[in-house]
Amino acid sequence: MIGRSLFLLLLAATLSTGMAMARCEDHVPQPKPQNAGRDIVGADLDTIVERGYIEFAAYDDFPPWSYERDGKILGVDIDIGRLIAEELDVEARFNLVAAGENLEADLRNWIWKGPLINGRVANVMLHVPYDSEFACRVEQVVFTGQYHVEEIAIAYGRDTYPDDPPVPAYFRIDTVAVENDSIADFYLSAFPGGQLAQNMRRYPTVAKAMQALAGGATMAAMGPRAQLEARLAPELDIHTPPLPGFAVSSWTTGVAVHFAYRGLGYAVDDAIYAALRDGRITEIFNRHGLTLSPPALR
């Protein structure tokens, strides 16, 4: 699941926080990848424009970002992919892919090498969390087109907390729903002394956690803000409290392209940057009932 891939990436970033070394100081450059029977995978910008379409990889079953409903592929990331294709004057094609064991495996499968069976690389992978230390280790990929800063939030019932929205310390007494093996699960489980464990309720997805909250099975739910917002009922609200002891409670999301295709990377980055500046990405988020938190524009 994407939650686990992201959890592992941010856990590594959390554990490295505070180390007294410059960015990538301990990284040993890798040999450039060579693939069996071929040296180049994917397509450059000229090829994409000439053939008339661009292929995107997006995570399957990952609402509100990317998912299939009634035979149609939908979501915020899908709309952003269509926006990129429109800027390049080509057709957008999407492949919904299952999340691997970690983000590095996802990038290997869908950007620079390809899966062992049943699939091939895409030109662009959507919804890739960015971490500068991780970017040093994965030299086969260019991380670009950053469009949203996601953060961990807490959803709650207004009637349950009429005066003060809940913070993690409340869950010593109150119940809270989380996605199993997610960032929120990791953070609350590690709360000093395991004080919250008895009041945590784990669900297979954030959507299920929000269903539990709306149905009264728990008093709150914790997870990435956009996934909470996507399931927000009228009687619920969301806030983003300080999270003591959690160094990485927010992260930037962008896209990934093969390192050999810098021209494509620049074109995708320019398309996203222009759409952030003129409000088109804000409109996409609004259509899906979400709050855009754009990264600092250059």
PDB file of C-alpha atoms in Angstrom:
ATOM      1  CA  MET A   1       0.000   0.000   0.000  1.00  0.00           C
ATOM      2  CA  ILE A   2       1.135   3.567  -0.679  1.00  0.00           C
ATOM      3  CA  GLY A   3       0.800   4.379   3.016  1.00  0.00           C
ATOM      4  CA  ARG A   4       3.501   1.832   3.826  1.00  0.00           C
ATOM      5  CA  SER A   5       5.834   3.096   1.062  1.00  0.00           C
ATOM      6  CA  LEU A   6       5.492   6.642   2.321  1.00  0.00           C
ATOM      7  CA  PHE A   7       5.844   5.520   5.927  1.00  0.00           C
ATOM      8  CA  LEU A   8       9.175   3.841   5.210  1.00  0.00           C
ATOM      9  CA  LEU A   9      10.513   6.886   3.357  1.00  0.00           C
ATOM     10  CA  LEU A  10       9.537   9.326   6.101  1.00  0.00           C
ATOM     11  CA  LEU A  11      10.721   6.985   8.822  1.00  0.00           C
ATOM     12  CA  ALA A  12      14.177   7.026   7.241  1.00  0.00           C
ATOM     13  CA  ALA A  13      14.038  10.816   7.065  1.00  0.00           C
ATOM     14  CA  THR A  14      12.946  11.008  10.705  1.00  0.00           C
ATOM     15  CA  LEU A  15      15.773   8.777  11.879  1.00  0.00           C
ATOM     16  CA  SER A  16      18.336  10.844   9.956  1.00  0.00           C
ATOM     17  CA  THR A  17      17.085  14.183  11.311  1.00  0.00           C
ATOM     18  CA  GLY A  18      19.602  15.885  13.515  1.00  0.00           C
ATOM     19  CA  MET A  19      22.681  14.140  12.135  1.00  0.00           C
ATOM     20  CA  ALA A  20      25.535  16.592  11.810  1.00  0.00           C
ATOM     21  CA  MET A  21      26.376  16.157   8.153  1.00  0.00           C
ATOM     22  CA  ALA A  22      25.724  17.983   4.903  1.00  0.00           C
ATOM     23  CA  ARG A  23      23.094  16.780   2.472  1.00  0.00           C
ATOM     24  CA  CYS A  24      24.157  13.491   0.847  1.00  0.00           C
ATOM     25  CA  GLU A  25      27.573  13.658   2.524  1.00  0.00           C
ATOM     26  CA  ASP A  26      27.592   9.932   3.246  1.00  0.00           C
ATOM     27  CA  HIS A  27      26.320   8.885  -0.179  1.00  0.00           C
ATOM     28  CA  VAL A  28      28.553   6.880  -2.516  1.00  0.00           C
ATOM     29  CA  PRO A  29      27.529   7.485  -6.171  1.00  0.00           C
ATOM     30  CA  GLN A  30      26.061   4.440  -7.874  1.00  0.00           C
ATOM     31  CA  PRO A  31      27.075   3.082 -11.256  1.00  0.00           C
ATOM     32  CA  LYS A  32      24.665   4.213 -13.929  1.00  0.00           C
ATOM     33  CA  PRO A  33      22.015   1.521 -14.453  1.00  0.00           C
ATOM     34  CA  GLN A  34      22.260  -0.873 -17.332  1.00  0.00           C
ATOM     35  CA  ASN A  35      19.250  -2.985 -18.218  1.00  0.00           C
ATOM     36  CA  ALA A  36      19.352  -6.448 -19.718  1.00  0.00           C
ATOM     37  CA  GLY A  37      19.340  -6.118 -23.481  1.00  0.00           C
ATOM     38  CA  ARG A  38      18.746  -2.358 -23.490  1.00  0.00           C
ATOM     39  CA  ASP A  39      20.399   0.757 -22.130  1.00  0.00           C
ATOM     40  CA  ILE A  40      17.532   3.217 -22.418  1.00  0.00           C
ATOM     41  CA  VAL A  41      14.034   2.767 -21.032  1.00  0.00           C
ATOM     42  CA  GLY A  42      11.091   5.086 -21.631  1.00  0.00           C
ATOM     43  CA  ALA A  43      10.865   7.921 -24.150  1.00  0.00           C
ATOM     44  CA  ASP A  44      12.229  11.434 -24.542  1.00  0.00           C
ATOM     45  CA  LEU A  45      10.093  14.549 -24.987  1.00  0.00           C
ATOM     46  CA  ASP A  46      10.424  14.635 -28.790  1.00  0.00           C
ATOM     47  CA  THR A  47       9.269  11.024 -29.070  1.00  0.00           C
ATOM     48  CA  ILE A  48       6.281  11.688 -26.807  1.00  0.00           C
ATOM     49  CA  VAL A  49       5.219  14.722 -28.838  1.00  0.00           C
ATOM     50  CA  GLU A  50       5.743  12.903 -32.139  1.00  0.00           C
ATOM     51  CA  ARG A  51       3.679   9.852 -31.163  1.00  0.00           C
ATOM     52  CA  GLY A  52       0.973  12.019 -29.569  1.00  0.00           C
ATOM     53  CA  TYR A  53       0.597  10.594 -26.057  1.00  0.00           C
ATOM     54  CA  ILE A  54       2.294  10.495 -22.647  1.00  0.00           C
ATOM     55  CA  GLU A  55       2.043   7.593 -20.204  1.00  0.00           C
ATOM     56  CA  PHE A  56       1.586   8.157 -16.470  1.00  0.00           C
ATOM     57  CA  ALA A  57       1.883   5.695 -13.599  1.00  0.00           C
ATOM     58  CA  ALA A  58      -0.436   6.447 -10.670  1.00  0.00           C
ATOM     59  CA  TYR A  59      -1.213   4.468  -7.541  1.00  0.00           C
ATOM     60  CA  ASP A  60      -4.257   2.227  -7.649  1.00  0.00           C
ATOM     61  CA  ASP A  61      -7.009   2.429  -5.018  1.00  0.00           C
ATOM     62  CA  PHE A  62      -5.609   5.664  -3.568  1.00  0.00           C
ATOM     63  CA  PRO A  63      -8.499   8.118  -3.270  1.00  0.00           C
ATOM     64  CA  PRO A  64      -8.683  11.054  -3.558  1.00  0.00           C
ATOM     65  CA  TRP A  65      -5.452  11.002  -5.577  1.00  0.00           C
ATOM     66  CA  SER A  66      -5.963   8.159  -8.069  1.00  0.00           C
ATOM     67  CA  TYR A  67      -8.544   5.394  -8.295  1.00  0.00           C
ATOM     68  CA  GLU A  68     -11.005   3.702 -10.646  1.00  0.00           C
ATOM     69  CA  ARG A  69     -14.780   4.004 -10.373  1.00  0.00           C
ATOM     70  CA  ASP A  70     -17.335   2.613 -12.817  1.00  0.00           C
ATOM     71  CA  GLY A  71     -14.583   1.957 -15.338  1.00  0.00           C
ATOM     72  CA  LYS A  72     -13.213   5.514 -15.191  1.00  0.00           C
ATOM     73  CA  ILE A  73      -9.845   6.558 -13.765  1.00  0.00           C
ATOM     74  CA  LEU A  74     -10.317   9.522 -11.454  1.00  0.00           C
ATOM     75  CA  GLY A  75      -8.532  11.631  -8.845  1.00  0.00           C
ATOM     76  CA  VAL A  76      -6.488  14.748  -8.209  1.00  0.00           C
ATOM     77  CA  ASP A  77      -3.293  13.233  -9.626  1.00  0.00           C
ATOM     78  CA  ILE A  78      -5.184  12.064 -12.716  1.00  0.00           C
ATOM     79  CA  ASP A  79      -6.437  15.604 -13.345  1.00  0.00           C
ATOM     80  CA  ILE A  80      -2.895  16.918 -12.899  1.00  0.00           C
ATOM     81  CA  GLY A  81      -1.678  14.328 -15.419  1.00  0.00           C
ATOM     82  CA  ARG A  82      -4.283  15.526 -17.908  1.00  0.00           C
ATOM     83  CA  LEU A  83      -3.175  19.093 -17.286  1.00  0.00           C
ATOM     84  CA  ILE A  84       0.440  18.152 -18.076  1.00  0.00           C
ATOM     85  CA  ALA A  85      -0.627  16.351 -21.262  1.00  0.00           C
ATOM     86  CA  GLU A  86      -2.664  19.357 -22.346  1.00  0.00           C
ATOM     87  CA  GLU A  87       0.376  21.608 -21.911  1.00  0.00           C
ATOM     88  CA  LEU A  88       2.401  19.225 -24.097  1.00  0.00           C
ATOM     89  CA  ASP A  89      -0.487  18.979 -26.597  1.00  0.00           C
ATOM     90  CA  VAL A  90      -0.636  15.185 -26.343  1.00  0.00           C
ATOM     91  CA  GLU A  91      -3.073  12.565 -25.039  1.00  0.00           C
ATOM     92  CA  ALA A  92      -2.810  11.433 -21.405  1.00  0.00           C
ATOM     93  CA  ARG A  93      -2.749   7.690 -20.769  1.00  0.00           C
ATOM     94  CA  PHE A  94      -2.778   6.223 -17.269  1.00  0.00           C
ATOM     95  CA  ASN A  95      -1.661   2.967 -15.711  1.00  0.00           C
ATOM     96  CA  LEU A  96      -2.887   2.389 -12.154  1.00  0.00           C
ATOM     97  CA  VAL A  97      -0.197   0.423 -10.318  1.00  0.00           C
ATOM     98  CA  ALA A  98      -0.014  -1.312  -6.971  1.00  0.00           C
ATOM     99  CA  ALA A  99       2.401   0.098  -4.424  1.00  0.00           C
ATOM    100  CA  GLY A 100       5.463  -2.050  -3.824  1.00  0.00           C
ATOM    101  CA  GLU A 101       7.364  -2.791  -0.641  1.00  0.00           C
ATOM    102  CA  ASN A 102       8.852   0.705  -0.643  1.00  0.00           C
ATOM    103  CA  LEU A 103       9.148   3.803  -2.813  1.00  0.00           C
ATOM    104  CA  GLU A 104      12.486   2.715  -4.268  1.00  0.00           C
ATOM    105  CA  ALA A 105      10.848  -0.447  -5.612  1.00  0.00           C
ATOM    106  CA  ASP A 106       7.987   1.586  -7.107  1.00  0.00           C
ATOM    107  CA  LEU A 107      10.417   3.865  -8.937  1.00  0.00           C
ATOM    108  CA  ARG A 108      12.436   0.909 -10.182  1.00  0.00           C
ATOM    109  CA  ASN A 109       9.307  -0.824 -11.487  1.00  0.00           C
ATOM    110  CA  TRP A 110       7.569   2.131 -13.113  1.00  0.00           C
ATOM    111  CA  ILE A 111      10.280   4.651 -14.074  1.00  0.00           C
ATOM    112  CA  TRP A 112      13.763   3.343 -14.728  1.00  0.00           C
ATOM    113  CA  LYS A 113      13.788  -0.440 -15.178  1.00  0.00           C
ATOM    114  CA  GLY A 114      10.331  -2.005 -15.355  1.00  0.00           C
ATOM    115  CA  PRO A 115       8.616  -4.826 -13.450  1.00  0.00           C
ATOM    116  CA  LEU A 116       9.689  -8.431 -13.901  1.00  0.00           C
ATOM    117  CA  ILE A 117       6.247  -9.381 -15.230  1.00  0.00           C
ATOM    118  CA  ASN A 118       3.029  -7.726 -16.394  1.00  0.00           C
ATOM    119  CA  GLY A 119       3.920  -4.129 -17.073  1.00  0.00           C
ATOM    120  CA  ARG A 120       6.364  -1.575 -18.383  1.00  0.00           C
ATOM    121  CA  VAL A 121       7.777   1.771 -17.349  1.00  0.00           C
ATOM    122  CA  ALA A 122       5.798   4.996 -17.623  1.00  0.00           C
ATOM    123  CA  ASN A 123       7.083   8.361 -18.816  1.00  0.00           C
ATOM    124  CA  VAL A 124       6.032  10.070 -15.576  1.00  0.00           C
ATOM    125  CA  MET A 125       5.100   8.717 -12.156  1.00  0.00           C
ATOM    126  CA  LEU A 126       2.602  10.803 -10.206  1.00  0.00           C
ATOM    127  CA  HIS A 127       2.371  11.455  -6.465  1.00  0.00           C
ATOM    128  CA  VAL A 128       6.004  10.843  -5.560  1.00  0.00           C
ATOM    129  CA  PRO A 129       7.004  12.197  -2.130  1.00  0.00           C
ATOM    130  CA  TYR A 130      10.214  14.211  -2.218  1.00  0.00           C
ATOM    131  CA  ASP A 131      13.065  13.872   0.264  1.00  0.00           C
ATOM    132  CA  SER A 132      16.470  15.320  -0.568  1.00  0.00           C
ATOM    133  CA  GLU A 133      18.452  12.503   1.071  1.00  0.00           C
ATOM    134  CA  PHE A 134      16.391   9.866  -0.728  1.00  0.00           C
ATOM    135  CA  ALA A 135      16.897  11.709  -4.024  1.00  0.00           C
ATOM    136  CA  CYS A 136      20.666  11.303  -3.586  1.00  0.00           C
ATOM    137  CA  ARG A 137      20.348   7.539  -3.284  1.00  0.00           C
ATOM    138  CA  VAL A 138      18.103   7.025  -6.316  1.00  0.00           C
ATOM    139  CA  GLU A 139      20.218   8.471  -9.116  1.00  0.00           C
ATOM    140  CA  GLN A 140      18.181   6.805 -11.851  1.00  0.00           C
ATOM    141  CA  VAL A 141      15.281   9.188 -11.208  1.00  0.00           C
ATOM    142  CA  VAL A 142      14.753  12.939 -11.432  1.00  0.00           C
ATOM    143  CA  PHE A 143      12.312  14.266  -8.819  1.00  0.00           C
ATOM    144  CA  THR A 144      10.513  17.340 -10.099  1.00  0.00           C
ATOM    145  CA  GLY A 145       7.125  19.046 -10.541  1.00  0.00           C
ATOM    146  CA  GLN A 146       6.390  19.544  -6.851  1.00  0.00           C
ATOM    147  CA  TYR A 147       2.784  20.661  -6.409  1.00  0.00           C
ATOM    148  CA  HIS A 148       1.503  19.993  -2.883  1.00  0.00           C
ATOM    149  CA  VAL A 149       2.718  19.865   0.711  1.00  0.00           C
ATOM    150  CA  GLU A 150       0.831  17.157   2.569  1.00  0.00           C
ATOM    151  CA  GLU A 151       0.627  17.051   6.353  1.00  0.00           C
ATOM    152  CA  ILE A 152      -0.648  14.804   9.089  1.00  0.00           C
ATOM    153  CA  ALA A 153      -3.964  15.988  10.539  1.00  0.00           C
ATOM    154  CA  ILE A 154      -6.668  14.890  12.940  1.00  0.00           C
ATOM    155  CA  ALA A 155     -10.364  14.627  12.048  1.00  0.00           C
ATOM    156  CA  TYR A 156     -12.942  14.801  14.811  1.00  0.00           C
ATOM    157  CA  GLY A 157     -16.620  15.344  15.549  1.00  0.00           C
ATOM    158  CA  ARG A 158     -17.611  18.911  16.361  1.00  0.00           C
ATOM    159  CA  ASP A 159     -20.061  17.706  18.991  1.00  0.00           C
ATOM    160  CA  THR A 160     -17.433  15.488  20.602  1.00  0.00           C
ATOM    161  CA  TYR A 161     -14.911  18.319  20.865  1.00  0.00           C
ATOM    162  CA  PRO A 162     -16.967  21.538  20.870  1.00  0.00           C
ATOM    163  CA  ASP A 163     -14.292  23.708  22.464  1.00  0.00           C
ATOM    164  CA  ASP A 164     -10.813  22.263  21.905  1.00  0.00           C
ATOM    165  CA  PRO A 165      -9.905  20.046  18.921  1.00  0.00           C
ATOM    166  CA  PRO A 166      -8.090  16.875  20.025  1.00  0.00           C
ATOM    167  CA  VAL A 167      -4.313  16.547  20.160  1.00  0.00           C
ATOM    168  CA  PRO A 168      -2.390  13.248  20.475  1.00  0.00           C
ATOM    169  CA  ALA A 169      -2.271  13.434  24.285  1.00  0.00           C
ATOM    170  CA  TYR A 170      -6.078  13.194  24.340  1.00  0.00           C
ATOM    171  CA  PHE A 171      -5.822   9.652  23.033  1.00  0.00           C
ATOM    172  CA  ARG A 172      -4.670   8.437  26.411  1.00  0.00           C
ATOM    173  CA  ILE A 173      -8.403   8.399  27.118  1.00  0.00           C
ATOM    174  CA  ASP A 174     -10.190   8.940  23.786  1.00  0.00           C
ATOM    175  CA  THR A 175     -10.243   6.505  20.855  1.00  0.00           C
ATOM    176  CA  VAL A 176      -8.597   7.296  17.511  1.00  0.00           C
ATOM    177  CA  ALA A 177      -8.716   5.537  14.134  1.00  0.00           C
ATOM    178  CA  VAL A 178      -5.632   5.146  11.917  1.00  0.00           C
ATOM    179  CA  GLU A 179      -4.653   3.279   8.773  1.00  0.00           C
ATOM    180  CA  ASN A 180      -2.676   0.173   9.677  1.00  0.00           C
ATOM    181  CA  ASP A 181       1.113   0.451   9.144  1.00  0.00           C
ATOM    182  CA  SER A 182       0.844   4.145   8.249  1.00  0.00           C
ATOM    183  CA  ILE A 183       2.694   7.255   9.403  1.00  0.00           C
ATOM    184  CA  ALA A 184      -0.060   8.074  11.903  1.00  0.00           C
ATOM    185  CA  ASP A 185       0.037   4.500  13.230  1.00  0.00           C
ATOM    186  CA  PHE A 186       3.818   4.705  13.669  1.00  0.00           C
ATOM    187  CA  TYR A 187       3.663   8.068  15.423  1.00  0.00           C
ATOM    188  CA  LEU A 188       0.883   7.228  17.865  1.00  0.00           C
ATOM    189  CA  SER A 189       2.317   3.762  18.611  1.00  0.00           C
ATOM    190  CA  ALA A 190       5.653   5.372  19.480  1.00  0.00           C
ATOM    191  CA  PHE A 191       4.081   7.979  21.761  1.00  0.00           C
ATOM    192  CA  PRO A 192       6.104   7.930  25.025  1.00  0.00           C
ATOM    193  CA  GLY A 193       5.533   4.812  27.045  1.00  0.00           C
ATOM    194  CA  GLY A 194       3.021   3.324  24.634  1.00  0.00           C
ATOM    195  CA  GLN A 195       0.348   5.307  26.455  1.00  0.00           C
ATOM    196  CA  LEU A 196      -2.024   5.442  23.483  1.00  0.00           C
ATOM    197  CA  ALA A 197      -1.934   1.821  22.330  1.00  0.00           C
ATOM    198  CA  GLN A 198      -5.135   0.710  24.047  1.00  0.00           C
ATOM    199  CA  ASN A 199      -7.182   3.467  22.405  1.00  0.00           C
ATOM    200  CA  MET A 200      -5.896   3.079  18.848  1.00  0.00           C
ATOM    201  CA  ARG A 201      -8.198   1.421  16.310  1.00  0.00           C
ATOM    202  CA  ARG A 202      -6.487   0.226  13.124  1.00  0.00           C
ATOM    203  CA  TYR A 203      -8.216  -0.022   9.733  1.00  0.00           C
ATOM    204  CA  PRO A 204      -7.003  -1.172   6.291  1.00  0.00           C
ATOM    205  CA  THR A 205      -7.375   2.311   4.741  1.00  0.00           C
ATOM    206  CA  VAL A 206      -7.829   5.926   5.770  1.00  0.00           C
ATOM    207  CA  ALA A 207     -11.279   5.800   4.174  1.00  0.00           C
ATOM    208  CA  LYS A 208     -12.268   2.971   6.541  1.00  0.00           C
ATOM    209  CA  ALA A 209     -10.874   4.926   9.477  1.00  0.00           C
ATOM    210  CA  MET A 210     -13.025   7.915   8.503  1.00  0.00           C
ATOM    211  CA  GLN A 211     -16.066   5.662   8.154  1.00  0.00           C
ATOM    212  CA  ALA A 212     -15.449   4.470  11.699  1.00  0.00           C
ATOM    213  CA  LEU A 213     -15.283   8.066  12.916  1.00  0.00           C
ATOM    214  CA  ALA A 214     -18.455   9.088  11.062  1.00  0.00           C
ATOM    215  CA  GLY A 215     -20.245   6.014  12.422  1.00  0.00           C
ATOM    216  CA  GLY A 216     -19.286   6.748  16.013  1.00  0.00           C
ATOM    217  CA  ALA A 217     -16.904   3.791  16.431  1.00  0.00           C
ATOM    218  CA  THR A 218     -14.068   6.171  17.340  1.00  0.00           C
ATOM    219  CA  MET A 219     -13.803   9.749  18.583  1.00  0.00           C
ATOM    220  CA  ALA A 220     -11.160  10.891  16.083  1.00  0.00           C
ATOM    221  CA  ALA A 221      -9.119   9.769  13.069  1.00  0.00           C
ATOM    222  CA  MET A 222      -5.539  10.649  12.185  1.00  0.00           C
ATOM    223  CA  GLY A 223      -3.791  10.563   8.809  1.00  0.00           C
ATOM    224  CA  PRO A 224      -2.777  12.639   5.760  1.00  0.00           C
ATOM    225  CA  ARG A 225      -5.005  15.700   5.571  1.00  0.00           C
ATOM    226  CA  ALA A 226      -6.209  15.208   1.979  1.00  0.00           C
ATOM    227  CA  GLN A 227      -7.317  11.628   2.634  1.00  0.00           C
ATOM    228  CA  LEU A 228      -9.223  12.782   5.708  1.00  0.00           C
ATOM    229  CA  GLU A 229     -10.793  15.682   3.786  1.00  0.00           C
ATOM    230  CA  ALA A 230     -11.965  13.359   1.026  1.00  0.00           C
ATOM    231  CA  ARG A 231     -14.224  11.562   3.526  1.00  0.00           C
ATOM    232  CA  LEU A 232     -15.235  14.547   5.632  1.00  0.00           C
ATOM    233  CA  ALA A 233     -18.905  14.431   6.692  1.00  0.00           C
ATOM    234  CA  PRO A 234     -20.785  17.659   7.571  1.00  0.00           C
ATOM    235  CA  GLU A 235     -20.610  16.962  11.308  1.00  0.00           C
ATOM    236  CA  LEU A 236     -16.820  16.476  11.220  1.00  0.00           C
ATOM    237  CA  ASP A 237     -13.894  18.883  11.132  1.00  0.00           C
ATOM    238  CA  ILE A 238     -10.110  18.694  10.678  1.00  0.00           C
ATOM    239  CA  HIS A 239      -7.134  20.451  12.225  1.00  0.00           C
ATOM    240  CA  THR A 240      -3.346  20.118  12.108  1.00  0.00           C
ATOM    241  CA  PRO A 241      -1.996  20.339  15.660  1.00  0.00           C
ATOM    242  CA  PRO A 242       1.679  20.366  16.621  1.00  0.00           C
ATOM    243  CA  LEU A 243       3.018  16.824  16.829  1.00  0.00           C
ATOM    244  CA  PRO A 244       5.695  16.699  19.559  1.00  0.00           C
ATOM    245  CA  GLY A 245       8.629  14.464  18.768  1.00  0.00           C
ATOM    246  CA  PHE A 246       7.681  13.951  15.120  1.00  0.00           C
ATOM    247  CA  ALA A 247      10.314  15.534  12.890  1.00  0.00           C
ATOM    248  CA  VAL A 248       8.577  14.846   9.562  1.00  0.00           C
ATOM    249  CA  SER A 249       4.854  15.534   9.917  1.00  0.00           C
ATOM    250  CA  SER A 250       4.641  17.082   6.437  1.00  0.00           C
ATOM    251  CA  TRP A 251       6.182  16.289   3.059  1.00  0.00           C
ATOM    252  CA  THR A 252       6.199  17.605  -0.483  1.00  0.00           C
ATOM    253  CA  THR A 253       4.604  15.657  -3.322  1.00  0.00           C
ATOM    254  CA  GLY A 254       5.690  15.862  -6.948  1.00  0.00           C
ATOM    255  CA  VAL A 255       6.468  13.584  -9.892  1.00  0.00           C
ATOM    256  CA  ALA A 256       9.346  11.411 -11.100  1.00  0.00           C
ATOM    257  CA  VAL A 257      10.910  10.865 -14.532  1.00  0.00           C
ATOM    258  CA  HIS A 258      13.799   8.761 -15.820  1.00  0.00           C
ATOM    259  CA  PHE A 259      17.186  10.461 -15.303  1.00  0.00           C
ATOM    260  CA  ALA A 260      17.988  10.185 -19.021  1.00  0.00           C
ATOM    261  CA  TYR A 261      15.072  12.441 -20.011  1.00  0.00           C
ATOM    262  CA  ARG A 262      15.868  15.813 -18.481  1.00  0.00           C
ATOM    263  CA  GLY A 263      14.017  17.623 -21.256  1.00  0.00           C
ATOM    264  CA  LEU A 264      10.817  15.809 -20.327  1.00  0.00           C
ATOM    265  CA  GLY A 265      11.413  16.611 -16.673  1.00  0.00           C
ATOM    266  CA  TYR A 266      11.812  20.313 -17.425  1.00  0.00           C
ATOM    267  CA  ALA A 267       8.641  20.367 -19.546  1.00  0.00           C
ATOM    268  CA  VAL A 268       6.582  18.627 -16.853  1.00  0.00           C
ATOM    269  CA  ASP A 269       7.966  20.915 -14.164  1.00  0.00           C
ATOM    270  CA  ASP A 270       7.139  23.995 -16.256  1.00  0.00           C
ATOM    271  CA  ALA A 271       3.568  22.760 -16.820  1.00  0.00           C
ATOM    272  CA  ILE A 272       2.983  22.209 -13.102  1.00  0.00           C
ATOM    273  CA  TYR A 273       4.631  25.507 -12.153  1.00  0.00           C
ATOM    274  CA  ALA A 274       2.446  27.448 -14.605  1.00  0.00           C
ATOM    275  CA  ALA A 275      -0.695  25.723 -13.325  1.00  0.00           C
ATOM    276  CA  LEU A 276       0.204  26.569  -9.734  1.00  0.00           C
ATOM    277  CA  ARG A 277       0.765  30.203 -10.677  1.00  0.00           C
ATOM    278  CA  ASP A 278      -2.483  30.662 -12.623  1.00  0.00           C
ATOM    279  CA  GLY A 279      -4.719  28.734 -10.224  1.00  0.00           C
ATOM    280  CA  ARG A 280      -5.543  25.669 -12.324  1.00  0.00           C
ATOM    281  CA  ILE A 281      -4.183  23.257  -9.713  1.00  0.00           C
ATOM    282  CA  THR A 282      -6.090  25.111  -6.994  1.00  0.00           C
ATOM    283  CA  GLU A 283      -9.240  24.562  -9.090  1.00  0.00           C
ATOM    284  CA  ILE A 284      -8.473  20.832  -9.316  1.00  0.00           C
ATOM    285  CA  PHE A 285      -8.166  20.567  -5.544  1.00  0.00           C
ATOM    286  CA  ASN A 286     -11.356  22.573  -5.056  1.00  0.00           C
ATOM    287  CA  ARG A 287     -13.290  20.244  -7.380  1.00  0.00           C
ATOM    288  CA  HIS A 288     -12.278  17.328  -5.202  1.00  0.00           C
ATOM    289  CA  GLY A 289     -13.115  19.162  -1.967  1.00  0.00           C
ATOM    290  CA  LEU A 290      -9.480  19.408  -0.883  1.00  0.00           C
ATOM    291  CA  THR A 291      -7.195  22.150   0.379  1.00  0.00           C
ATOM    292  CA  LEU A 292      -4.120  22.842  -1.745  1.00  0.00           C
ATOM    293  CA  SER A 293      -0.948  23.658   0.164  1.00  0.00           C
ATOM    294  CA  PRO A 294       1.500  24.615  -2.604  1.00  0.00           C
ATOM    295  CA  PRO A 295       5.261  24.501  -2.049  1.00  0.00           C
ATOM    296  CA  ALA A 296       7.118  27.803  -2.171  1.00  0.00           C
ATOM    297  CA  LEU A 297       7.134  28.884  -5.797  1.00  0.00           C
ATOM    298  CA  ARG A 298      10.552  29.609  -7.263  1.00  0.00           C
TER     299      ARG A 298
END
